[in-house]
Each structure stands twice: as C-alpha cells, then as structure tokens.
PDB file of C-alpha atoms and ligand atoms in Angstrom:
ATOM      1  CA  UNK A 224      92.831  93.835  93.048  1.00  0.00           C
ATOM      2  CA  UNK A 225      95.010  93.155  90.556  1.00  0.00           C
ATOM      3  CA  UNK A 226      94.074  92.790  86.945  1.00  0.00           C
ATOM      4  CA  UNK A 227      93.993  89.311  85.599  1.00  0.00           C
ATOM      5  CA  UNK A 228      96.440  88.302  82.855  1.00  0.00           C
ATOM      6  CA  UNK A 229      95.450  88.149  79.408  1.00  0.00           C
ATOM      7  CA  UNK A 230      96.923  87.292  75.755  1.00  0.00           C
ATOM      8  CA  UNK A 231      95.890  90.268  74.324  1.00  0.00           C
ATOM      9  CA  UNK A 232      97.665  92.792  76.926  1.00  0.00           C
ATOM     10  CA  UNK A 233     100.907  90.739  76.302  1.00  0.00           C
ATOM     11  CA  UNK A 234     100.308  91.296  72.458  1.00  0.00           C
ATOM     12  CA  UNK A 235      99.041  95.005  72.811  1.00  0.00           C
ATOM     13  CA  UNK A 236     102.501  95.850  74.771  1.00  0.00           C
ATOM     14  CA  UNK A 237     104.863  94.131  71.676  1.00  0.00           C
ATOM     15  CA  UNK A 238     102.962  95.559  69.374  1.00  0.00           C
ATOM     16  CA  UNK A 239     103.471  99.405  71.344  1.00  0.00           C
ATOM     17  CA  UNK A 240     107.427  98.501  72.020  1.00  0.00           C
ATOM     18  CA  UNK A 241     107.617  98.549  67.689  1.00  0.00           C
ATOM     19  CA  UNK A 242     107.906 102.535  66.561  1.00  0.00           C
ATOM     20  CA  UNK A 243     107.159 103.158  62.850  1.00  0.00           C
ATOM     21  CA  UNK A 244     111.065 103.176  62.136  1.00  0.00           C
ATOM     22  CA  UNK A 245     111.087 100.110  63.693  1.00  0.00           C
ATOM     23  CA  UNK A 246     113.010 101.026  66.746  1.00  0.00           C
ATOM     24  CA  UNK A 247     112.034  99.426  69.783  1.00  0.00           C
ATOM     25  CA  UNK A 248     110.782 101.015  72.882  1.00  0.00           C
ATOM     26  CA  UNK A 249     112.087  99.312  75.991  1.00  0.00           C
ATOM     27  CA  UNK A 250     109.760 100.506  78.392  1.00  0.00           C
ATOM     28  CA  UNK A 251     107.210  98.431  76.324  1.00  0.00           C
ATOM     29  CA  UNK A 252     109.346  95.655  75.749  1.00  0.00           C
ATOM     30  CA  UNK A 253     109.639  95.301  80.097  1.00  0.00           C
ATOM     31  CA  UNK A 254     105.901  96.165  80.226  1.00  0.00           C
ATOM     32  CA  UNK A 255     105.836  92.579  78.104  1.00  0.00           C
ATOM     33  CA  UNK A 256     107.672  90.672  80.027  1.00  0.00           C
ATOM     34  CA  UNK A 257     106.435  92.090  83.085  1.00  0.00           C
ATOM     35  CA  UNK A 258     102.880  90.785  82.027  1.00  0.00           C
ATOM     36  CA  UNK A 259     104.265  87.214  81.447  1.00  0.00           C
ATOM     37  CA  UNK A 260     105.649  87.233  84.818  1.00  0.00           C
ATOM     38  CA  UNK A 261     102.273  87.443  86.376  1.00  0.00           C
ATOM     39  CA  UNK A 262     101.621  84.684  83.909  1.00  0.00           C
ATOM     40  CA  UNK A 263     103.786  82.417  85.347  1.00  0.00           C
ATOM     41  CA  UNK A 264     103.975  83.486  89.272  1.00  0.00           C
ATOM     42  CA  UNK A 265     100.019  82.177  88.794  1.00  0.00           C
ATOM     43  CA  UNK A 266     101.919  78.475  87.489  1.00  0.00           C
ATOM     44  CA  UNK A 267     102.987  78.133  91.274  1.00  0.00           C
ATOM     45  CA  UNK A 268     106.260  78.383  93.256  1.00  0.00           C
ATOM     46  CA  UNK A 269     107.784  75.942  91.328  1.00  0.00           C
ATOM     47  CA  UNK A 270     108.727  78.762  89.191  1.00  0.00           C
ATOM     48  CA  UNK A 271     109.587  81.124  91.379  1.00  0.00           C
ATOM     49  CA  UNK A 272     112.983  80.425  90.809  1.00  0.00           C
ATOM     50  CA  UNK A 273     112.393  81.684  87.025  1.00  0.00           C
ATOM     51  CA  UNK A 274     110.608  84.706  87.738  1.00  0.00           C
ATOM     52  CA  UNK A 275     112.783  85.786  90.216  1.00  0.00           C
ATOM     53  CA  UNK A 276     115.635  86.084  87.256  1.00  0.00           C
ATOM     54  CA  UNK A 277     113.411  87.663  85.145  1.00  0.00           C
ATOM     55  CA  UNK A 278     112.181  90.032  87.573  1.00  0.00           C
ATOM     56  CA  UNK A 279     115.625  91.084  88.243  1.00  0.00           C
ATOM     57  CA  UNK A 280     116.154  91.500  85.215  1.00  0.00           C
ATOM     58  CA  UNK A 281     112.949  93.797  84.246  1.00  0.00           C
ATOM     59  CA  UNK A 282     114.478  95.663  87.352  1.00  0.00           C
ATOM     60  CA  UNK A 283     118.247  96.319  85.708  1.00  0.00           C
ATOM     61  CA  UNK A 284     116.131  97.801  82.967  1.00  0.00           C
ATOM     62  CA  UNK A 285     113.736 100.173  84.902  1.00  0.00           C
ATOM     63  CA  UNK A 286     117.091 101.310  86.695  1.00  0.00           C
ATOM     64  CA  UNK A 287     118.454 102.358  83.883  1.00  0.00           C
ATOM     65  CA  UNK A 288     115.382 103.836  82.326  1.00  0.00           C
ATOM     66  CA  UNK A 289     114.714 106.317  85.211  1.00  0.00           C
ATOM     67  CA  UNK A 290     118.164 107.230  85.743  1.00  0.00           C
ATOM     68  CA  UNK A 291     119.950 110.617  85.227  1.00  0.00           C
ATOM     69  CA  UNK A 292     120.854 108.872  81.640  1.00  0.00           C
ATOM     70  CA  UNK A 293     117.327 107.260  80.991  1.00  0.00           C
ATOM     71  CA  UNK A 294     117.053 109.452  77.433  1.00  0.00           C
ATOM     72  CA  UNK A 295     119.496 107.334  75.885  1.00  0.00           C
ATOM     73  CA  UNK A 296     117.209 103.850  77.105  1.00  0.00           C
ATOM     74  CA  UNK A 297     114.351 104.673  75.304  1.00  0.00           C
ATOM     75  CA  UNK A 298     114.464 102.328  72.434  1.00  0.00           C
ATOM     76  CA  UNK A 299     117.356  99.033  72.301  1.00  0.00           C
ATOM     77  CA  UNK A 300     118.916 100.870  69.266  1.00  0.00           C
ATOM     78  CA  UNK A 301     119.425 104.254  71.343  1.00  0.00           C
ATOM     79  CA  UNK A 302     120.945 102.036  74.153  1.00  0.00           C
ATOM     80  CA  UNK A 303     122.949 100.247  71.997  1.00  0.00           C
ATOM     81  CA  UNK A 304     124.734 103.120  70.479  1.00  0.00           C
ATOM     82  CA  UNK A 305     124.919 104.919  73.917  1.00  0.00           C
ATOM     83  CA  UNK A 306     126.627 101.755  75.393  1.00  0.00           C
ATOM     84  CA  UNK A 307     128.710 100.780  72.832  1.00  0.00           C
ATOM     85  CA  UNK A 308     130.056 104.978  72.321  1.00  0.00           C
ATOM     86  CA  UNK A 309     130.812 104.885  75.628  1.00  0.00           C
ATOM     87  CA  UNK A 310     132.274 101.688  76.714  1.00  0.00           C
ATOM     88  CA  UNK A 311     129.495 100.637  79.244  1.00  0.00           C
ATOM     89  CA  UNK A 312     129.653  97.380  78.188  1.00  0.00           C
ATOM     90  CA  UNK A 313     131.820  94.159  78.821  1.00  0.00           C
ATOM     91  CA  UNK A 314     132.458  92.913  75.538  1.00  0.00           C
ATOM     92  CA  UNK A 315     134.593  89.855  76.348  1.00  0.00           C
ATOM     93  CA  UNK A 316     134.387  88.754  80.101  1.00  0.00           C
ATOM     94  CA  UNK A 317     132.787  90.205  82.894  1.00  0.00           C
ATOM     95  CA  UNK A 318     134.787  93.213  83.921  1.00  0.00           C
ATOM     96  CA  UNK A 319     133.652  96.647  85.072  1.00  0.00           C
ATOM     97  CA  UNK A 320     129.901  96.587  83.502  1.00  0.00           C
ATOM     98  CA  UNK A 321     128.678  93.010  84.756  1.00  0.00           C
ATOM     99  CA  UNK A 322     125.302  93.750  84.377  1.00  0.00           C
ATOM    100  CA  UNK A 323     125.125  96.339  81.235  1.00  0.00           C
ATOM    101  CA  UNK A 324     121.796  97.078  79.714  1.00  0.00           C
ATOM    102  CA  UNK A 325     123.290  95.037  76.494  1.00  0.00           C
ATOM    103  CA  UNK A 326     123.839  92.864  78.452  1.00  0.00           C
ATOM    104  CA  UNK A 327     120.708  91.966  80.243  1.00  0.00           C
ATOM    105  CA  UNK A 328     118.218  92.443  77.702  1.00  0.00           C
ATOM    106  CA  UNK A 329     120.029  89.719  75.822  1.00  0.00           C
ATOM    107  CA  UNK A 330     119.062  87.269  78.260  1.00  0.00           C
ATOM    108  CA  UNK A 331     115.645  88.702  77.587  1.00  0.00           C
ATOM    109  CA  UNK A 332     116.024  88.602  74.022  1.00  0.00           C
ATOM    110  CA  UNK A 333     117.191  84.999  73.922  1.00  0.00           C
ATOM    111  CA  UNK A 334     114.139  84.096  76.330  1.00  0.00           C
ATOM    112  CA  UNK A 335     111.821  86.092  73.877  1.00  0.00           C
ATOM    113  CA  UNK A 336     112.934  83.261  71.050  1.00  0.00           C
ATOM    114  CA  UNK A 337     112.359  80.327  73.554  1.00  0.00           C
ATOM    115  CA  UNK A 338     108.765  82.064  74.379  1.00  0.00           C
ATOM    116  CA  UNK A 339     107.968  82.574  70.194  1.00  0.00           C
ATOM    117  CA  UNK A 340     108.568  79.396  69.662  1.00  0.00           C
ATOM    118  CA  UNK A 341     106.560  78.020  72.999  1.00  0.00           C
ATOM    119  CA  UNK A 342     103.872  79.727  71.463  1.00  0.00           C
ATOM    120  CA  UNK A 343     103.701  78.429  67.785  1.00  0.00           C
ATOM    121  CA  UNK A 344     103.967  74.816  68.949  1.00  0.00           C
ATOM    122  CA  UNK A 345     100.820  75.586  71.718  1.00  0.00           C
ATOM    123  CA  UNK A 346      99.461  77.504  68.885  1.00  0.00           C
ATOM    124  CA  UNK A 347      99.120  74.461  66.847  1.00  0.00           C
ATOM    125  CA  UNK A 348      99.166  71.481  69.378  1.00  0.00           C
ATOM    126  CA  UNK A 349      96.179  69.212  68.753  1.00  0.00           C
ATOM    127  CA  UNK A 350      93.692  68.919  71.842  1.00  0.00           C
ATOM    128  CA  UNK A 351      96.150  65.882  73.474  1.00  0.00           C
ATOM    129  CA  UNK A 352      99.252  67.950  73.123  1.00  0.00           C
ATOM    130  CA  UNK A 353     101.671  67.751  76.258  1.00  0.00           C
ATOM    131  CA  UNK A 354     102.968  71.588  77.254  1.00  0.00           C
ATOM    132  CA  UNK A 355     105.525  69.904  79.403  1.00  0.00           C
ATOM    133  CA  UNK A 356     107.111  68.732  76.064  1.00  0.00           C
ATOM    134  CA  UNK A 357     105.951  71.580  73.810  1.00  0.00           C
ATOM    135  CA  UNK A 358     107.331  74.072  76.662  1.00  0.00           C
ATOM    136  CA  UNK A 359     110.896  71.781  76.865  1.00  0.00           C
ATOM    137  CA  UNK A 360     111.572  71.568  73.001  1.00  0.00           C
ATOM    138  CA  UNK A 361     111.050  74.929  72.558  1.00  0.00           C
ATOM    139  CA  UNK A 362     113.506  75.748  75.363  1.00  0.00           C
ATOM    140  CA  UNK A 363     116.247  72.625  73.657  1.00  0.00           C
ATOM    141  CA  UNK A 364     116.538  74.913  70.477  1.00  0.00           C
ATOM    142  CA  UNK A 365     116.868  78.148  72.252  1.00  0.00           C
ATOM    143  CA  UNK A 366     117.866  79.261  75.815  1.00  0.00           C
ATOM    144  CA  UNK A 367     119.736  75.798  76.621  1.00  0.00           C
ATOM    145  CA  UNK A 368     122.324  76.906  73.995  1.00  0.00           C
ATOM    146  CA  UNK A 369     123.058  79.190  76.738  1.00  0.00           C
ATOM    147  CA  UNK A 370     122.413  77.596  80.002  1.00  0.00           C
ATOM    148  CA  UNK A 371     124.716  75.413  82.011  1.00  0.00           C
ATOM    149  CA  UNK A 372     123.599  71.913  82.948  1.00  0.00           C
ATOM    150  CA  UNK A 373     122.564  72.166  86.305  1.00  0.00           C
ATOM    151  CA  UNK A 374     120.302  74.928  84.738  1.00  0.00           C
ATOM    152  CA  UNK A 375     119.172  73.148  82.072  1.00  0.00           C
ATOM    153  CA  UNK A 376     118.195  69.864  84.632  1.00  0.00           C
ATOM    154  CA  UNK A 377     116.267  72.176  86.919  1.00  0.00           C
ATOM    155  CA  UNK A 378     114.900  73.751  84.279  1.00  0.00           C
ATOM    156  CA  UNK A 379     114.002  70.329  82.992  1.00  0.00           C
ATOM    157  CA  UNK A 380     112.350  69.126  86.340  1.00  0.00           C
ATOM    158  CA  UNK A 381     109.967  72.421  86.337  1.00  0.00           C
ATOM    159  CA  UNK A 382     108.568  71.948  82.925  1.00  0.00           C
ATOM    160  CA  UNK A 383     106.896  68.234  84.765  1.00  0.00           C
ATOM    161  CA  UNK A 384     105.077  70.599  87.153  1.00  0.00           C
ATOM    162  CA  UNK A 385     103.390  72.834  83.754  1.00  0.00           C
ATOM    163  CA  UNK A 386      99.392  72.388  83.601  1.00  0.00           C
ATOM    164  CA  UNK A 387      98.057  70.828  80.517  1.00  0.00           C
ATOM    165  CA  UNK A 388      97.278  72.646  77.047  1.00  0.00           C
ATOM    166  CA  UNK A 389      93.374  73.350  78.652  1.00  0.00           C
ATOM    167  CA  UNK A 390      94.097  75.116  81.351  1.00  0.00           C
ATOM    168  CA  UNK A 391      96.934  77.560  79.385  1.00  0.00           C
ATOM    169  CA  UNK A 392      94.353  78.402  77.023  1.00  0.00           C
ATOM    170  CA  UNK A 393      92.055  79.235  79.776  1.00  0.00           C
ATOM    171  CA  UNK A 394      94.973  81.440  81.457  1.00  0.00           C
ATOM    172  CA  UNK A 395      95.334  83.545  78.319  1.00  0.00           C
ATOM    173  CA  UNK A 396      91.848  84.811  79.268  1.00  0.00           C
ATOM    174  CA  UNK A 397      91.034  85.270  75.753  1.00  0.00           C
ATOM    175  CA  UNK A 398      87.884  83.748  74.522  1.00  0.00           C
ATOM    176  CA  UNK A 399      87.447  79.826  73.739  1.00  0.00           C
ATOM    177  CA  UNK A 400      90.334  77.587  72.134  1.00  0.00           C
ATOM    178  CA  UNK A 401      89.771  78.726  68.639  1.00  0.00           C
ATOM    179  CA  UNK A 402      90.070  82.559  69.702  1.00  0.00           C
ATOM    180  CA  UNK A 403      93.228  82.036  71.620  1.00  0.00           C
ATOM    181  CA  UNK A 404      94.247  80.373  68.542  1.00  0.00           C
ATOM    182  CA  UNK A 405      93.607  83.299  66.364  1.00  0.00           C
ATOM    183  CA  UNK A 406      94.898  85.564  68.700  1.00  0.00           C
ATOM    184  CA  UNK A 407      98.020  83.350  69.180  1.00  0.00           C
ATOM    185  CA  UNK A 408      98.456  84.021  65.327  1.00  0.00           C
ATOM    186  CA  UNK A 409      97.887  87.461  65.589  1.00  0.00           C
ATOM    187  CA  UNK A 410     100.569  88.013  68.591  1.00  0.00           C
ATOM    188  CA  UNK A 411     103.893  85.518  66.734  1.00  0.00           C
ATOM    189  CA  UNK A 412     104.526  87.574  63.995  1.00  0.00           C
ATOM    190  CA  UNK A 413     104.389  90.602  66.211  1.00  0.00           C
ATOM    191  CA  UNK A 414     106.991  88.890  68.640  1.00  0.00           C
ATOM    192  CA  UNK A 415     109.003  87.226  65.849  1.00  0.00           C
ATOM    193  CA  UNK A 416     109.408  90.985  64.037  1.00  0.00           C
ATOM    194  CA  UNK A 417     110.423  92.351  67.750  1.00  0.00           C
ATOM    195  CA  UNK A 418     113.278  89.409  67.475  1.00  0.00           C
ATOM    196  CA  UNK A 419     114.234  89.729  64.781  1.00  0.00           C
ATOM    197  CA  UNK A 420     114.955  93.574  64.967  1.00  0.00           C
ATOM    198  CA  UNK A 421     116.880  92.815  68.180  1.00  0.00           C
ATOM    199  CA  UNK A 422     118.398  90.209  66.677  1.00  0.00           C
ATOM    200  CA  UNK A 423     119.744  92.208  63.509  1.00  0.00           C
ATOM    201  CA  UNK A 424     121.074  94.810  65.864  1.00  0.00           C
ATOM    202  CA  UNK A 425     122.929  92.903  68.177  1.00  0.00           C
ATOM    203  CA  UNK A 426     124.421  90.201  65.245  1.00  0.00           C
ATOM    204  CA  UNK A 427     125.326  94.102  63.546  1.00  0.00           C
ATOM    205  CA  UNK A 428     127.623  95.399  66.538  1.00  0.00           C
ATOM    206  CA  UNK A 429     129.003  91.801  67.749  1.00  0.00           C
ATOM    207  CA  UNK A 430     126.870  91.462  71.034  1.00  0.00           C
ATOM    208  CA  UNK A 431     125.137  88.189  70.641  1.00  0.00           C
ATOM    209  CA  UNK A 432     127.531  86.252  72.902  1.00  0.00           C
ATOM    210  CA  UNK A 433     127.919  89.184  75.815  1.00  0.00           C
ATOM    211  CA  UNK A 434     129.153  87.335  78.831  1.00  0.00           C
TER     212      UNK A 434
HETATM  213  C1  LIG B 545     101.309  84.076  76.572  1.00  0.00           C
HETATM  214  C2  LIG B 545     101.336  83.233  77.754  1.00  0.00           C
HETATM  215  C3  LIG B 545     101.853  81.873  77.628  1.00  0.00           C
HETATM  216  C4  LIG B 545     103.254  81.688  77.931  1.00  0.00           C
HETATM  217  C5  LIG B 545     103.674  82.325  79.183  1.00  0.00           C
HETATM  218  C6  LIG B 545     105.053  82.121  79.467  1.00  0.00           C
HETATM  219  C7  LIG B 545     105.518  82.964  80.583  1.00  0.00           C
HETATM  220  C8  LIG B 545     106.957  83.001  80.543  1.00  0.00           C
HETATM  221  C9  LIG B 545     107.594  83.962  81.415  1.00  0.00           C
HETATM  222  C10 LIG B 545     108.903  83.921  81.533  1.00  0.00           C
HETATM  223  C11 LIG B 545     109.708  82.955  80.745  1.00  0.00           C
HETATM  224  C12 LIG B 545     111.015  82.644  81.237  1.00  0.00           C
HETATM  225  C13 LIG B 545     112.067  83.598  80.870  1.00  0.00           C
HETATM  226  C14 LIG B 545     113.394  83.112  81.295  1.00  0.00           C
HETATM  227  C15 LIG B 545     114.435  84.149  81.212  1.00  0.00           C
HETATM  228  C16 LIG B 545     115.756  83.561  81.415  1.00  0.00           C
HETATM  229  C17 LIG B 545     116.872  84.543  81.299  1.00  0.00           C
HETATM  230  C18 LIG B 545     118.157  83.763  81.480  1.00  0.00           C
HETATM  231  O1  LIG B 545     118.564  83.063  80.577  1.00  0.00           O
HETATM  232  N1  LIG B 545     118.766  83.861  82.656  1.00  0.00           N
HETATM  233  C19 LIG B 545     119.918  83.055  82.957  1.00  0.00           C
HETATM  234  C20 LIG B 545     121.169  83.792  82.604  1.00  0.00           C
HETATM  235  O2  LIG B 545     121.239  84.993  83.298  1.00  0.00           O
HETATM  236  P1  LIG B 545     122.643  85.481  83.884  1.00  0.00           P
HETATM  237  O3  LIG B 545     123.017  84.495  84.951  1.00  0.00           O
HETATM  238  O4  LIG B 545     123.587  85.451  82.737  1.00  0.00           O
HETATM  239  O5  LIG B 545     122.367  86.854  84.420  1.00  0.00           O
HETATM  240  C21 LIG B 545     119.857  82.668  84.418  1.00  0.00           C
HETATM  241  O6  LIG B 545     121.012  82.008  84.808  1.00  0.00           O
HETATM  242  C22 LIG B 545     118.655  81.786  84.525  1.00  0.00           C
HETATM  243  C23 LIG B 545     118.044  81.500  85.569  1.00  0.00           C
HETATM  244  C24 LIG B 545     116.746  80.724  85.642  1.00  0.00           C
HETATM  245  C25 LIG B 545     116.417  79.739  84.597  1.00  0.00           C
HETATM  246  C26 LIG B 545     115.671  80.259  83.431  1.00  0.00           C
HETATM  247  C27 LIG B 545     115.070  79.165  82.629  1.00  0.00           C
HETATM  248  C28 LIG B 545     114.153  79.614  81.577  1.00  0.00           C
HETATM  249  C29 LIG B 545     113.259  78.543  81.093  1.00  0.00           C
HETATM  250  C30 LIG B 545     112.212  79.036  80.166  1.00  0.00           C
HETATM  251  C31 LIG B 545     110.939  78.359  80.343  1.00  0.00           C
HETATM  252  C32 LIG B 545     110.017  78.945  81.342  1.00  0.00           C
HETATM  253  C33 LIG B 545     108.808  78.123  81.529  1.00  0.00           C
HETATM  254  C34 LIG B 545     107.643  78.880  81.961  1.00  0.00           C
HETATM  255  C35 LIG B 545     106.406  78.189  81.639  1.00  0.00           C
HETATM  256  C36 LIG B 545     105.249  78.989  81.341  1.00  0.00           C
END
C-alpha cells in the first residue's frame, strides 16, 4: 500500500535537495514535488488537470536525469551550465529545445513560490481561515504572472472545490494544529532558501522569462 503523505517527508526531501555549497540536487527537488502530487491527487479529480502538468513535468526531469548525460543533472547549477555551454536551451521563443531542463524546472520553480507562500498564509490563518482564498492569493502574486486567462479562470474555479483549513492540517499527517504549525515554520525557510538559490541562478544567466 502506498505510504500516506506527510509534511515532514515533503520538508525532509527540500532540506536533502540543499548540498553544503548550496547547490541543489534535482533528484531531491522532483522527490518534493513528487510528494505534493500525492498531496493533491488525494484533493480529488478536480485537480487532476494540475497534477497531470506537474507530473509531466517531474517526468521531463527524470528523463533527463537517467539519460546517457544524467551527470551533468545532478544539481540545477550543473544543469544550468551544461545547458547554457551547449545551447540546449531556447532562450527567446520556442525553437529546437521546447521542453529544456531550464526550461521546465522554471515552471517548477515559479510553482515552488506560489506553494511558499500557500504555506505561510495556512501557516498563520486563524481557525476560520478560508484555503480557497488563502490558496488563490497566493497563486494572484505568483504563478498568474505567468498564466494565460483561461488558465488563470480554471484555475480560479478549482480553488472553490479546496477542503477547509481542518482537514489540510489533518492531510499533513503531522501531529495536532499547533505541530503542523511548528513544522510549517520549520519547512518555509527551508523552501524559501531552495527559491531563492534558484532564483539567484536563473536572474544570474537571464533565464527567468524562458518561453
Ligand atoms: C504541504 C502540503 C500542502 C500544500 C500542498 C499543495 C500541493 C501542491 C501540488 C502542486 C501544486 C501545483 C503546481 C502547479 C505547477 C504549474 C506549472 C505551470 O505553471 N504550468 C503551466 C505552464 O507550463 P507550460 O505550458 O509552459 O509547459 C501549465 O500551462 C499549467 C497547467 C495547469 C495549471 C496550473 C495551475 C497551478 C495552480 C497552483 C495551485 C494548485 C492548488 C493545489 C491545492 C492544494
């Protein structure tokens, strides 16, 4: 049977993608977001739609780490550096490399700011707190910069179908409210450091707007 989801396996693979020179590993960063996709397939098929991309995208990424070239995907810098030297990526439109490793973990990276800041408004909702509104103002100041509006609408119309703040905290499988609280505090600055690295390294060689 498969093992249940839980906070703290989300926060112990973040915290293995970081290397002590601050590198970061993207078989760990995957293993993250492969963990929050069991998190949300359990939301319903409302979703599916969502996971689907996200699974696809996981899968562009596990391609490319067990390839003949899968050395040069261990960490986002090695990629980076390995793309960039050798033109894999489409810098302007898409062209030849449509679906670059850049390129896709971007999308992940931009969805990894929506989720940080998901979390720090769940993290300190009050007891009546609506996810539905938490979960769409968190997405409003992140990943809708970059959606189109048929996107963003059905985007919109799946955040009515999210369960309330009681039964998320009983999803994270990690104690009672106040320890998914702590825990929650534990896990942000882990995922805002992982961020921000990417973030620094993409803003560094020009990609933050790969097409
Ligand atoms: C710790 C547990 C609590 C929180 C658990 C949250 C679980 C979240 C899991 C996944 C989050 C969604 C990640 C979305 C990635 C989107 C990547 C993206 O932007 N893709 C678009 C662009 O790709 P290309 O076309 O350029 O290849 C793609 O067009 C998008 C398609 C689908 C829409 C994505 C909407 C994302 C909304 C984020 C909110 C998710 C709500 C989940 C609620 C728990």
């Amino acid at each position: 049977m498969a093992e249940a989801f839980s906070l703290q396996k989300v926060l112990e693979t973040f915290r293995s993608s970081l290397s002590e020179n601050k590198e970061v590993y993207i078989k760990y960063y995957i293993a993250g977001w492969q963990e929050l996709v069991s998190f949300m397939n359990s939301l319903g098929s409302v979703f599916s739609f969502i996971s689907k991309d996200v699974v696809s995208k996981i899968q562009i990424m596990e391609n490319f780490l067990s390839a003949e070239t899968g050395s040069h995907y261990i960490t986002i810098q090695s990629m980076v550096n390995y793309e960039l030297e050798n033109e894999l990526v489409d810098l302007t439109k898409r062209g030849s490399h449509p679906e670059s490793g850049c390129r896709t973990l971007l999308r992940l990276h931009r969805a990894l700011h929506w989720l940080e800041l998901f979390l720090e408004r769940l993290r300190t909702s009050t007891e009546d707190g609506k996810t539905s509104i938490m979960c769409s103002d968190a997405y409003n100041e992140s990943l809708a910069h970059h959606h189109p509006w048929l996107i963003r609408k059905t985007v919109g119309v799946a955040f009515c179908a999210l369960p309330g703040r009681d039964t998320f905290f009983d999803v994270m499988n990690a104690g009672d409210h106040m320890q998914v609280v702590a825990l929650l505090g534990e896990s942000l600055p882990l995922i805002a450091e992982v961020y921000q690295i990417t973030e620094d390294l993409y803003a560094k060689n020009g990609l933050l707007d790969l097409p």
